[in-house]
Amino acid sequence: MKFDTPATTNPIDQMKVVGQPLDRIDGPLKTTGTAPYAYERHDVAAAPAYGYVIGSAVPKGRITGMDVSAAQHAPGVLAVVTAENAGPLDKGKYNTAKLLGGPEIEHYHQAVALVVAESFEQARAAAALVKIDYAAEPGRFDLHAARVAAFPPEENDITGPPETHVGDFAGAFAQAPVTLDETYTTPDHSHAMMEPHATLAAWEGDRLTVWTSNQMIAWANGDLAKTLRMPKEKVRVVSPFIGGGFGGKLFLRADVVLAALGARAAGRPVKVALQRPLIANNTTHRPATIQRIRIGATREGVITAIGHESWSGDLEGGGPETAVNQTRLLYAGANRMTAMRLAVLDLPEGNAMRAPGEAPGMMALEIAMDEMAEKLGIDPIEFRIRNDTQVDPEKPERPFSARAFAECLRLGAERFGWDARNSRPGQRREGKWLIGIGMAAAFRNNLLMKSGARVRLDGEGRVTVETDMTDIGTGSYTIIGQTAAEMMGVPIEKVTVRLGDSTYPVSAGSGGQFGANNATAGVYATCVKLREEVTQRLGFNSEDAVFADGHVRAGNRAVLLGAAAAEGDIVAEDAIEYGDLDERYQQSTFGGHFVEAAVDAYTGETRIRRMLAVCAAGRILNPKSARSQVIGAMTMGAGAALMEELAVDTRRGFFVNHDLAGYEVPVHADIPHQEVIFLDETDPLSSPMKAKGVGELGICGVGAAVANAVYNATGVRVRDYPITLDKYLDRLPDAA
Amino acid sequence: MKPFTYERAASPAQAAAAAIQMPGAKFIAGGTNLLDLMKLQIETPAHLIDVNRLALDTIEPTQEGGLRIGALVSNTDLAADARVRRDYGVLARALLAGASGQLRNKATTAGNLLQRTRCPYFYDTDQPCNKRHPGSGCSAIGGVTRQLGVIGTSDACIATHPSDMAVALRALDATVETVKADGATRRIPVAELHRLPGDTPHVETVLEPGELITAVLLPAPVGGTQIYRKVRDRASYAFALVSVGAILQHDGTGRIALGGVAPKPWRVEEAEAELPNGPRAFTTRLMAGARPTRDNAFKVALAERTLGAVLNEARG
Amino acid sequence: MHSHSEPGLSRRDLLVAGAATVAGSAATGPAHAQDAVNTSSMDTVPRAPVHAPVRFTVNGREHALELDTRTSLLDALREHLHLTGTKKGCDHGQCGACTVMVDGVRINSCLTLAVMHEGADVTTIEGLGTPDRLHAMQAAFVKHDGYQCGYCTPGQICSAVAVLDEIKAGIPSHVTADIMATPEFSVDEVRERMSGNICRCGAYSNIIEAITEVAGRAA
């Protein structure tokens, strides 16, 4: 189905199942420990061998010698896989560094060997017997030092143009009566999903099956085949449950390749989970940024010039963190510029993490907006609303498909008690606590991607959906089930949803908050096709047929849905494809974040007391799971604001705090009760579902809302994330 | 993790004797730190002596009016003990500020004292570390040091001791009771249990080979207002940036030990005379000779401010 | 430009250094074996695995196993008994995904050896309820959407059940205001006590609602 004109009334609008806050259909499995994750597939491979990964001990250089003999002769060892014996390997399309390194080493903890043994304990012990000599080479590990040599990144679909210019930014900024020119930094972040990257691989002749943990089945399928130089038809990727990804499992990673190679070498199924202390340096991370923001405005608070520059680093051949992207779209202003610069670093591979670009970009921009509002003496909400725009500020002929930004901010202010905020910072004290309130905009684009599905109807009236879409905690199982139930007129109990298998039609996959809208739209398209087949078989005029309550009705005739498949299952396969609606209209999601923070006047410890997000993101397919997406993103944003940082040893070239004790993410005690409000909205330009993404909107801006609340509490402005106490202790007001 | 043989010990003396008879032997109780380190091959015992079934899990009054805490009493049970909560509040609070509920259920009193540093360079076996491999160098010095020590450190090691409980025991003037391989017992003040790194950071305590801690002795209660204040980046389940264990009397005197700043609980008795003169005077004396790095210099200021918070809290 | 400070750093060097390392490491136990004997002679050749028998009960069913002594309780459950509801998130006591109850007390099953649990009574997530017969806590997690990816969820639920028992048993916490008083249920008490269970998806707010409901109180 081609979606190239705005959606009109369709069966989804009934909202009998879609839009209802249903419990997740996979909930009973997840809460009882019976949902099978990759490393747990005792059902598909009876006695797998165990792989243990060895990471490079140097960040850059060459392996000059490798002695695996002791390991090979260690008890239980079946194979030791290295680049030397693995046979020729290519690199995946989506990988920057090789997944099996050697002799060249591209980053610290790059996998250089897999030890396969009968037991996990044996593999782990034998791994320590592998002796490797390295010739280390000098590397570039410090973004601040490498910044001077940074260059404009190559333009592509993901990155966008390296620079944009509208009007005369420099002139307008020079002439503006009120200006801000500040630099902000965000550190490297780790996805730190709870399930380590894990794969069980089994060969059957020249065919390979991997049970793995991956967000994008088709990408993994293609890149695994490419890496192993196999036809992709001979590779099957299965990933029905994924223990968190956040972008860290968008791509093929070392666990998959090594499990496949290990299984080939050992001649039996092999499973591999990346050891936790390896993950931060072995896999990808969100790159650090240095961001300079300049804003010029009239005294009335009308932005006349806005400029955003960002520097980030990556391995040779990698890409930038696109932290300036939202600044091209979020606020009005006649004179504008953005620029990205990319430095080559020899740290581990930078790549997408939840809301790449906007997450760190909004952390900076929305502090800058707070600072600017204060300079102007204008309430920060009013300042933002004054610079709202209904059209793409760089291309005014492109309107937003829907933009309820101001409504989000106004409603949030009302619900959060914004009126009670003292605009002078450092004024509110409760005992030892300094109390502050802050807000920030939320903004994230809505992306349209082709997405396919297969839907089967059987004689019992049961509907089975198959798509390679994944559920990484997002609720895909449930919203896909709701979509099929709505379309076919059956209760959700009559729908079976099967996900995450490369033998199913290719979907949009999970990433960039594009999964929900596109994958359900793909199911919608396929159900439309199935309905046509059903009506045809039953002899109905498809225009008039109504699918409801397990029946198909037209005129005064009603037939059980299953009757259409009495003589055999009916199977439909289709995909949603898009025209140019996302070119003619800018499609984005909007919101406002509100935070109350308390800062200990003595020690500077910050505790978040209240959080509210108000979101406008099109139709909300399931308010329960959508709300969870937003609170989860708010939690990750709170971590980015207050504690998360991969600490770089700029001498030795690696992330030092590479486990879950060193890389602190929020725990229960850090997170208060969280409120989420969704505006009642549909966006007929996004898809027949009229939905948009919401899973990343929740992280965009929340860090700045925390920062602004800390400022309001203390009067101390911190522009370098995370806002840890050491950065402002000496500037806190006198405690006593 | 290297293979090891395993035995369950029948008595403390037998355990201590076995420890020197069996090559590469170690005791295991809670295991929450030892197994963590064995998985990384930072610890490589060839033989484990499981002491969990020894009858060392009770808390008994002593003739001196204090408490004798069995080495195997779990951190949870110790913190929940009514006598500890009433008379040794700083200890209960320190225990509850540490680790997580699950870990406190398993971690033991003696094991907590003997846990090893959480320095990330110590944990990364691809990096040199004088504690792991004497003479290999300290990769932390000049590296990422925000969490590391500011005082009592050396050119060979700047790691901190991670225990909260030990800080409270130091303020309480507790003593450990041990049994040696020959069956002899002795008492060691907590103040003297841990060694500063000097040139030998791998030698962390004064215990002899095979020596087994059997109990921790608390002196008779000293009253006062007892506070344990732990400052960390997240609200729970994190090691201290700085912690203060304090026992403060109404006359302005008190005992203070710090955590998170040194290779052992940091207390300087002579400095306590400065307490009536306020946090700055006291901290200046307590932290005299501190050698912080650029990244952890804040710990000195934080110690003073945290002490200010503690004194304020004590005033009610 | 920064150069690596040790060109030629080799794993072999580290191993040699490791082999030469002798004493001075502290045991985590009520003991400190300043390794009585130089272990270097043994480290030049791989030691053979050692197996030992152990019997314990899991979810009411007795198991007699012969295990490599190095096997953690977690791996015994997941790899030997195929009880994969208990999750391995970090294998180092840093996340709580492996939480189970042993003799009624919640612990991290990754940081304990299976052979240390002779005679123990272990309860895992599978012992609480099944998809068809959910435990009240499991049902509350479903109702309040107290999970997303599901990987930390069994640990969260085991901890939640244990936390309510710990409060009832009068065990204080870091946030108990009066340490002499019997602790009472509050959301702050639960947040502190649940903090050893990390949920990267960030379902915390919903998890607290689920636990609060089971505790029979209003949020």
PDB file of N, CA, C and O in Angstrom, chain A residues 24 27 30-31 37 40 42 50 130 132-134 139 190-192 271 276 624 627-628 632 644 660 666 668-669 673-674, chain C residues 2 8 10-12 70 78-79 82 87 89 94 138 143 145 147-150 156 191 194-195 200-201 204-206 209:
ATOM      1  N   ARG A  24       0.130  -5.485  28.202  1.00  0.00           N
ATOM      2  CA  ARG A  24       0.921  -6.089  27.131  1.00  0.00           C
ATOM      3  C   ARG A  24       0.582  -7.570  26.984  1.00  0.00           C
ATOM      4  O   ARG A  24       0.486  -8.278  27.990  1.00  0.00           O
ATOM      5  N   GLY A  27       3.138  -9.743  28.529  1.00  0.00           N
ATOM      6  CA  GLY A  27       3.370  -9.515  29.957  1.00  0.00           C
ATOM      7  C   GLY A  27       3.478 -10.785  30.781  1.00  0.00           C
ATOM      8  O   GLY A  27       4.414 -10.940  31.580  1.00  0.00           O
ATOM      9  N   LYS A  30       6.911 -12.312  30.255  1.00  0.00           N
ATOM     10  CA  LYS A  30       8.033 -11.552  30.818  1.00  0.00           C
ATOM     11  C   LYS A  30       8.041 -11.582  32.345  1.00  0.00           C
ATOM     12  O   LYS A  30       9.106 -11.635  32.964  1.00  0.00           O
ATOM     13  N   THR A  31       6.886 -11.535  32.944  1.00  0.00           N
ATOM     14  CA  THR A  31       6.857 -11.482  34.410  1.00  0.00           C
ATOM     15  C   THR A  31       7.062 -12.843  35.056  1.00  0.00           C
ATOM     16  O   THR A  31       7.281 -12.919  36.264  1.00  0.00           O
ATOM     17  N   TYR A  37      15.006 -15.365  25.844  1.00  0.00           N
ATOM     18  CA  TYR A  37      16.008 -14.470  25.265  1.00  0.00           C
ATOM     19  C   TYR A  37      17.110 -15.333  24.620  1.00  0.00           C
ATOM     20  O   TYR A  37      17.153 -16.557  24.820  1.00  0.00           O
ATOM     21  N   GLU A  40      19.138 -18.271  26.025  1.00  0.00           N
ATOM     22  CA  GLU A  40      18.338 -19.205  26.826  1.00  0.00           C
ATOM     23  C   GLU A  40      17.616 -20.235  25.983  1.00  0.00           C
ATOM     24  O   GLU A  40      16.715 -20.910  26.467  1.00  0.00           O
ATOM     25  N   HIS A  42      17.452 -23.199  25.111  1.00  0.00           N
ATOM     26  CA  HIS A  42      17.640 -24.641  25.278  1.00  0.00           C
ATOM     27  C   HIS A  42      16.661 -25.416  24.401  1.00  0.00           C
ATOM     28  O   HIS A  42      16.888 -26.578  24.088  1.00  0.00           O
ATOM     29  N   TYR A  50      30.123 -23.173  24.651  1.00  0.00           N
ATOM     30  CA  TYR A  50      30.127 -21.813  25.185  1.00  0.00           C
ATOM     31  C   TYR A  50      31.322 -21.038  24.670  1.00  0.00           C
ATOM     32  O   TYR A  50      32.445 -21.550  24.672  1.00  0.00           O
ATOM     33  N   VAL A 130      45.221 -17.387  26.641  1.00  0.00           N
ATOM     34  CA  VAL A 130      45.639 -16.907  25.317  1.00  0.00           C
ATOM     35  C   VAL A 130      46.647 -15.778  25.519  1.00  0.00           C
ATOM     36  O   VAL A 130      46.388 -14.829  26.262  1.00  0.00           O
ATOM     37  N   ILE A 132      48.840 -12.799  23.966  1.00  0.00           N
ATOM     38  CA  ILE A 132      48.833 -11.899  22.811  1.00  0.00           C
ATOM     39  C   ILE A 132      49.883 -10.812  23.018  1.00  0.00           C
ATOM     40  O   ILE A 132      49.943 -10.200  24.082  1.00  0.00           O
ATOM     41  N   ASP A 133      50.699 -10.617  21.999  1.00  0.00           N
ATOM     42  CA  ASP A 133      51.650  -9.497  22.019  1.00  0.00           C
ATOM     43  C   ASP A 133      51.124  -8.413  21.097  1.00  0.00           C
ATOM     44  O   ASP A 133      50.674  -8.688  19.990  1.00  0.00           O
ATOM     45  N   TYR A 134      51.204  -7.202  21.579  1.00  0.00           N
ATOM     46  CA  TYR A 134      50.737  -6.070  20.794  1.00  0.00           C
ATOM     47  C   TYR A 134      51.869  -5.098  20.552  1.00  0.00           C
ATOM     48  O   TYR A 134      52.742  -4.926  21.402  1.00  0.00           O
ATOM     49  N   GLY A 139      47.455   7.039  19.519  1.00  0.00           N
ATOM     50  CA  GLY A 139      46.090   7.250  19.058  1.00  0.00           C
ATOM     51  C   GLY A 139      45.583   8.610  19.492  1.00  0.00           C
ATOM     52  O   GLY A 139      46.223   9.299  20.294  1.00  0.00           O
ATOM     53  N   SER A 190      26.789   5.275  27.475  1.00  0.00           N
ATOM     54  CA  SER A 190      26.666   3.845  27.169  1.00  0.00           C
ATOM     55  C   SER A 190      25.201   3.419  27.242  1.00  0.00           C
ATOM     56  O   SER A 190      24.482   3.831  28.147  1.00  0.00           O
ATOM     57  N   HIS A 191      24.794   2.582  26.301  1.00  0.00           N
ATOM     58  CA  HIS A 191      23.400   2.130  26.293  1.00  0.00           C
ATOM     59  C   HIS A 191      23.078   1.362  27.568  1.00  0.00           C
ATOM     60  O   HIS A 191      22.005   1.520  28.123  1.00  0.00           O
ATOM     61  N   ALA A 192      24.020   0.532  27.984  1.00  0.00           N
ATOM     62  CA  ALA A 192      23.869  -0.215  29.244  1.00  0.00           C
ATOM     63  C   ALA A 192      22.532  -0.940  29.360  1.00  0.00           C
ATOM     64  O   ALA A 192      21.931  -0.969  30.425  1.00  0.00           O
ATOM     65  N   LYS A 271      27.073 -20.646  21.888  1.00  0.00           N
ATOM     66  CA  LYS A 271      26.457 -19.395  22.327  1.00  0.00           C
ATOM     67  C   LYS A 271      27.474 -18.483  22.989  1.00  0.00           C
ATOM     68  O   LYS A 271      28.417 -18.940  23.649  1.00  0.00           O
ATOM     69  N   ARG A 276      29.961  -8.422  30.556  1.00  0.00           N
ATOM     70  CA  ARG A 276      29.592  -7.036  30.878  1.00  0.00           C
ATOM     71  C   ARG A 276      30.787  -6.085  30.873  1.00  0.00           C
ATOM     72  O   ARG A 276      30.687  -4.989  30.310  1.00  0.00           O
ATOM     73  N   LYS A 624      -0.931   2.909  27.717  1.00  0.00           N
ATOM     74  CA  LYS A 624      -0.167   2.302  28.814  1.00  0.00           C
ATOM     75  C   LYS A 624       1.282   2.076  28.400  1.00  0.00           C
ATOM     76  O   LYS A 624       2.215   2.503  29.090  1.00  0.00           O
ATOM     77  N   ARG A 627       3.063   5.409  27.526  1.00  0.00           N
ATOM     78  CA  ARG A 627       3.477   6.127  28.733  1.00  0.00           C
ATOM     79  C   ARG A 627       4.773   5.521  29.280  1.00  0.00           C
ATOM     80  O   ARG A 627       5.686   6.241  29.708  1.00  0.00           O
ATOM     81  N   SER A 628       4.868   4.199  29.243  1.00  0.00           N
ATOM     82  CA  SER A 628       6.084   3.555  29.722  1.00  0.00           C
ATOM     83  C   SER A 628       7.290   3.969  28.897  1.00  0.00           C
ATOM     84  O   SER A 628       8.387   4.161  29.432  1.00  0.00           O
ATOM     85  N   GLY A 632      10.374   5.879  30.687  1.00  0.00           N
ATOM     86  CA  GLY A 632      11.693   5.260  30.559  1.00  0.00           C
ATOM     87  C   GLY A 632      12.697   6.216  29.961  1.00  0.00           C
ATOM     88  O   GLY A 632      13.855   6.288  30.395  1.00  0.00           O
ATOM     89  N   GLU A 644      25.474  10.042  34.208  1.00  0.00           N
ATOM     90  CA  GLU A 644      26.045   9.155  33.192  1.00  0.00           C
ATOM     91  C   GLU A 644      27.204   9.799  32.440  1.00  0.00           C
ATOM     92  O   GLU A 644      27.070  10.886  31.888  1.00  0.00           O
ATOM     93  N   LEU A 660      28.759  -1.982  35.193  1.00  0.00           N
ATOM     94  CA  LEU A 660      27.565  -1.308  35.724  1.00  0.00           C
ATOM     95  C   LEU A 660      27.778  -0.748  37.128  1.00  0.00           C
ATOM     96  O   LEU A 660      26.914  -0.051  37.648  1.00  0.00           O
ATOM     97  N   PRO A 666      20.572   5.535  36.554  1.00  0.00           N
ATOM     98  CA  PRO A 666      19.660   5.741  37.686  1.00  0.00           C
ATOM     99  C   PRO A 666      19.174   4.426  38.292  1.00  0.00           C
ATOM    100  O   PRO A 666      18.943   3.442  37.581  1.00  0.00           O
ATOM    101  N   HIS A 668      16.278   2.890  41.387  1.00  0.00           N
ATOM    102  CA  HIS A 668      14.942   3.250  41.892  1.00  0.00           C
ATOM    103  C   HIS A 668      14.962   4.545  42.706  1.00  0.00           C
ATOM    104  O   HIS A 668      14.097   5.400  42.549  1.00  0.00           O
ATOM    105  N   ALA A 669      15.945   4.657  43.605  1.00  0.00           N
ATOM    106  CA  ALA A 669      15.940   5.775  44.545  1.00  0.00           C
ATOM    107  C   ALA A 669      16.168   7.125  43.858  1.00  0.00           C
ATOM    108  O   ALA A 669      15.955   8.179  44.472  1.00  0.00           O
ATOM    109  N   HIS A 673       7.926   9.575  41.311  1.00  0.00           N
ATOM    110  CA  HIS A 673       6.738   9.303  40.503  1.00  0.00           C
ATOM    111  C   HIS A 673       6.770  10.214  39.278  1.00  0.00           C
ATOM    112  O   HIS A 673       7.098  11.390  39.367  1.00  0.00           O
ATOM    113  N   GLN A 674       6.475   9.641  38.143  1.00  0.00           N
ATOM    114  CA  GLN A 674       6.535  10.412  36.896  1.00  0.00           C
ATOM    115  C   GLN A 674       5.145  10.523  36.282  1.00  0.00           C
ATOM    116  O   GLN A 674       4.401   9.541  36.239  1.00  0.00           O
TER     117      GLN A 674
ATOM    118  N   HIS C   2      47.996  11.997  21.458  1.00  0.00           N
ATOM    119  CA  HIS C   2      48.482  11.328  22.653  1.00  0.00           C
ATOM    120  C   HIS C   2      48.993   9.966  22.237  1.00  0.00           C
ATOM    121  O   HIS C   2      48.413   9.318  21.395  1.00  0.00           O
ATOM    122  N   GLY C   8      53.939  -1.844  22.851  1.00  0.00           N
ATOM    123  CA  GLY C   8      54.415  -3.207  23.046  1.00  0.00           C
ATOM    124  C   GLY C   8      53.886  -3.900  24.284  1.00  0.00           C
ATOM    125  O   GLY C   8      54.310  -4.995  24.591  1.00  0.00           O
ATOM    126  N   SER C  10      52.104  -6.238  26.363  1.00  0.00           N
ATOM    127  CA  SER C  10      51.666  -7.539  25.893  1.00  0.00           C
ATOM    128  C   SER C  10      50.913  -8.281  26.960  1.00  0.00           C
ATOM    129  O   SER C  10      51.165  -8.152  28.148  1.00  0.00           O
ATOM    130  N   ARG C  11      49.969  -9.038  26.487  1.00  0.00           N
ATOM    131  CA  ARG C  11      49.217  -9.865  27.405  1.00  0.00           C
ATOM    132  C   ARG C  11      50.143 -10.893  28.057  1.00  0.00           C
ATOM    133  O   ARG C  11      49.962 -11.263  29.203  1.00  0.00           O
ATOM    134  N   ARG C  12      51.136 -11.311  27.319  1.00  0.00           N
ATOM    135  CA  ARG C  12      52.070 -12.271  27.887  1.00  0.00           C
ATOM    136  C   ARG C  12      52.782 -11.669  29.100  1.00  0.00           C
ATOM    137  O   ARG C  12      52.878 -12.282  30.147  1.00  0.00           O
ATOM    138  N   ARG C  70      33.409 -24.158  39.986  1.00  0.00           N
ATOM    139  CA  ARG C  70      33.368 -22.745  39.600  1.00  0.00           C
ATOM    140  C   ARG C  70      31.963 -22.274  39.214  1.00  0.00           C
ATOM    141  O   ARG C  70      31.751 -21.094  38.981  1.00  0.00           O
ATOM    142  N   ARG C  78      20.500 -21.583  35.269  1.00  0.00           N
ATOM    143  CA  ARG C  78      20.228 -21.289  33.858  1.00  0.00           C
ATOM    144  C   ARG C  78      20.731 -22.379  32.920  1.00  0.00           C
ATOM    145  O   ARG C  78      20.030 -22.776  31.998  1.00  0.00           O
ATOM    146  N   GLU C  79      21.952 -22.856  33.151  1.00  0.00           N
ATOM    147  CA  GLU C  79      22.571 -23.758  32.186  1.00  0.00           C
ATOM    148  C   GLU C  79      22.369 -25.235  32.529  1.00  0.00           C
ATOM    149  O   GLU C  79      22.380 -26.071  31.644  1.00  0.00           O
ATOM    150  N   HIS C  82      18.106 -25.396  33.443  1.00  0.00           N
ATOM    151  CA  HIS C  82      17.319 -24.735  32.400  1.00  0.00           C
ATOM    152  C   HIS C  82      16.215 -23.855  32.977  1.00  0.00           C
ATOM    153  O   HIS C  82      15.171 -23.667  32.357  1.00  0.00           O
ATOM    154  N   LYS C  87      17.996 -14.047  35.384  1.00  0.00           N
ATOM    155  CA  LYS C  87      18.766 -13.463  34.278  1.00  0.00           C
ATOM    156  C   LYS C  87      20.201 -13.113  34.667  1.00  0.00           C
ATOM    157  O   LYS C  87      20.479 -12.754  35.808  1.00  0.00           O
ATOM    158  N   GLY C  89      22.663 -10.327  33.924  1.00  0.00           N
ATOM    159  CA  GLY C  89      22.814  -8.996  33.350  1.00  0.00           C
ATOM    160  C   GLY C  89      24.250  -8.533  33.390  1.00  0.00           C
ATOM    161  O   GLY C  89      24.736  -7.880  32.468  1.00  0.00           O
ATOM    162  N   GLN C  94      26.219  -6.209  40.031  1.00  0.00           N
ATOM    163  CA  GLN C  94      26.049  -4.781  39.780  1.00  0.00           C
ATOM    164  C   GLN C  94      24.676  -4.415  39.230  1.00  0.00           C
ATOM    165  O   GLN C  94      24.449  -3.245  38.911  1.00  0.00           O
ATOM    166  N   GLN C 138       3.417 -10.629  40.189  1.00  0.00           N
ATOM    167  CA  GLN C 138       3.536 -10.717  38.732  1.00  0.00           C
ATOM    168  C   GLN C 138       2.329 -10.053  38.066  1.00  0.00           C
ATOM    169  O   GLN C 138       2.466  -9.290  37.099  1.00  0.00           O
ATOM    170  N   LYS C 143      -0.298  -5.375  35.265  1.00  0.00           N
ATOM    171  CA  LYS C 143      -1.334  -4.337  35.309  1.00  0.00           C
ATOM    172  C   LYS C 143      -0.740  -2.929  35.247  1.00  0.00           C
ATOM    173  O   LYS C 143      -1.271  -2.052  34.583  1.00  0.00           O
ATOM    174  N   ASP C 145       2.246  -2.129  34.114  1.00  0.00           N
ATOM    175  CA  ASP C 145       3.287  -2.050  33.092  1.00  0.00           C
ATOM    176  C   ASP C 145       4.645  -1.780  33.750  1.00  0.00           C
ATOM    177  O   ASP C 145       5.408  -0.900  33.342  1.00  0.00           O
ATOM    178  N   TYR C 147       7.477  -2.991  33.581  1.00  0.00           N
ATOM    179  CA  TYR C 147       8.579  -3.608  32.842  1.00  0.00           C
ATOM    180  C   TYR C 147       8.485  -3.104  31.417  1.00  0.00           C
ATOM    181  O   TYR C 147       7.453  -2.592  30.993  1.00  0.00           O
ATOM    182  N   GLN C 148       9.562  -3.250  30.687  1.00  0.00           N
ATOM    183  CA  GLN C 148       9.499  -2.973  29.261  1.00  0.00           C
ATOM    184  C   GLN C 148      10.163  -4.141  28.515  1.00  0.00           C
ATOM    185  O   GLN C 148       9.499  -5.023  28.020  1.00  0.00           O
ATOM    186  N   CYS C 149      11.498  -4.142  28.504  1.00  0.00           N
ATOM    187  CA  CYS C 149      12.141  -5.236  27.756  1.00  0.00           C
ATOM    188  C   CYS C 149      11.984  -6.572  28.464  1.00  0.00           C
ATOM    189  O   CYS C 149      12.101  -7.620  27.853  1.00  0.00           O
ATOM    190  N   GLY C 150      11.753  -6.541  29.762  1.00  0.00           N
ATOM    191  CA  GLY C 150      11.477  -7.770  30.492  1.00  0.00           C
ATOM    192  C   GLY C 150      12.693  -8.462  31.078  1.00  0.00           C
ATOM    193  O   GLY C 150      12.544  -9.448  31.796  1.00  0.00           O
ATOM    194  N   GLN C 156      13.427  -8.044  39.486  1.00  0.00           N
ATOM    195  CA  GLN C 156      12.629  -7.006  40.156  1.00  0.00           C
ATOM    196  C   GLN C 156      11.509  -7.636  40.973  1.00  0.00           C
ATOM    197  O   GLN C 156      11.245  -7.244  42.119  1.00  0.00           O
ATOM    198  N   ARG C 191      11.612   2.354  47.234  1.00  0.00           N
ATOM    199  CA  ARG C 191      12.589   2.799  46.232  1.00  0.00           C
ATOM    200  C   ARG C 191      14.016   2.499  46.691  1.00  0.00           C
ATOM    201  O   ARG C 191      14.842   2.030  45.924  1.00  0.00           O
ATOM    202  N   MET C 194      14.639  -1.310  46.678  1.00  0.00           N
ATOM    203  CA  MET C 194      14.646  -1.894  45.331  1.00  0.00           C
ATOM    204  C   MET C 194      15.840  -1.411  44.514  1.00  0.00           C
ATOM    205  O   MET C 194      15.996  -1.789  43.353  1.00  0.00           O
ATOM    206  N   SER C 195      16.680  -0.576  45.094  1.00  0.00           N
ATOM    207  CA  SER C 195      17.729   0.068  44.295  1.00  0.00           C
ATOM    208  C   SER C 195      18.831  -0.879  43.826  1.00  0.00           C
ATOM    209  O   SER C 195      19.646  -0.505  42.988  1.00  0.00           O
ATOM    210  N   ARG C 200      17.094  -0.523  33.097  1.00  0.00           N
ATOM    211  CA  ARG C 200      17.575   0.509  32.168  1.00  0.00           C
ATOM    212  C   ARG C 200      16.436   1.065  31.320  1.00  0.00           C
ATOM    213  O   ARG C 200      16.519   2.181  30.841  1.00  0.00           O
ATOM    214  N   CYS C 201      15.392   0.257  31.112  1.00  0.00           N
ATOM    215  CA  CYS C 201      14.237   0.784  30.381  1.00  0.00           C
ATOM    216  C   CYS C 201      13.557   1.902  31.178  1.00  0.00           C
ATOM    217  O   CYS C 201      12.792   2.681  30.619  1.00  0.00           O
ATOM    218  N   TYR C 204      10.796   2.272  36.608  1.00  0.00           N
ATOM    219  CA  TYR C 204      10.768   2.417  38.073  1.00  0.00           C
ATOM    220  C   TYR C 204       9.433   2.933  38.615  1.00  0.00           C
ATOM    221  O   TYR C 204       8.888   2.401  39.567  1.00  0.00           O
ATOM    222  N   SER C 205       8.954   4.012  38.020  1.00  0.00           N
ATOM    223  CA  SER C 205       7.731   4.631  38.551  1.00  0.00           C
ATOM    224  C   SER C 205       6.586   3.610  38.548  1.00  0.00           C
ATOM    225  O   SER C 205       5.806   3.532  39.507  1.00  0.00           O
ATOM    226  N   ASN C 206       6.491   2.829  37.499  1.00  0.00           N
ATOM    227  CA  ASN C 206       5.423   1.824  37.407  1.00  0.00           C
ATOM    228  C   ASN C 206       5.659   0.647  38.346  1.00  0.00           C
ATOM    229  O   ASN C 206       4.714   0.078  38.896  1.00  0.00           O
ATOM    230  N   GLU C 209       4.417   1.519  41.665  1.00  0.00           N
ATOM    231  CA  GLU C 209       2.947   1.425  41.729  1.00  0.00           C
ATOM    232  C   GLU C 209       2.511  -0.026  41.902  1.00  0.00           C
ATOM    233  O   GLU C 209       1.581  -0.314  42.654  1.00  0.00           O
TER     234      GLU C 209
END
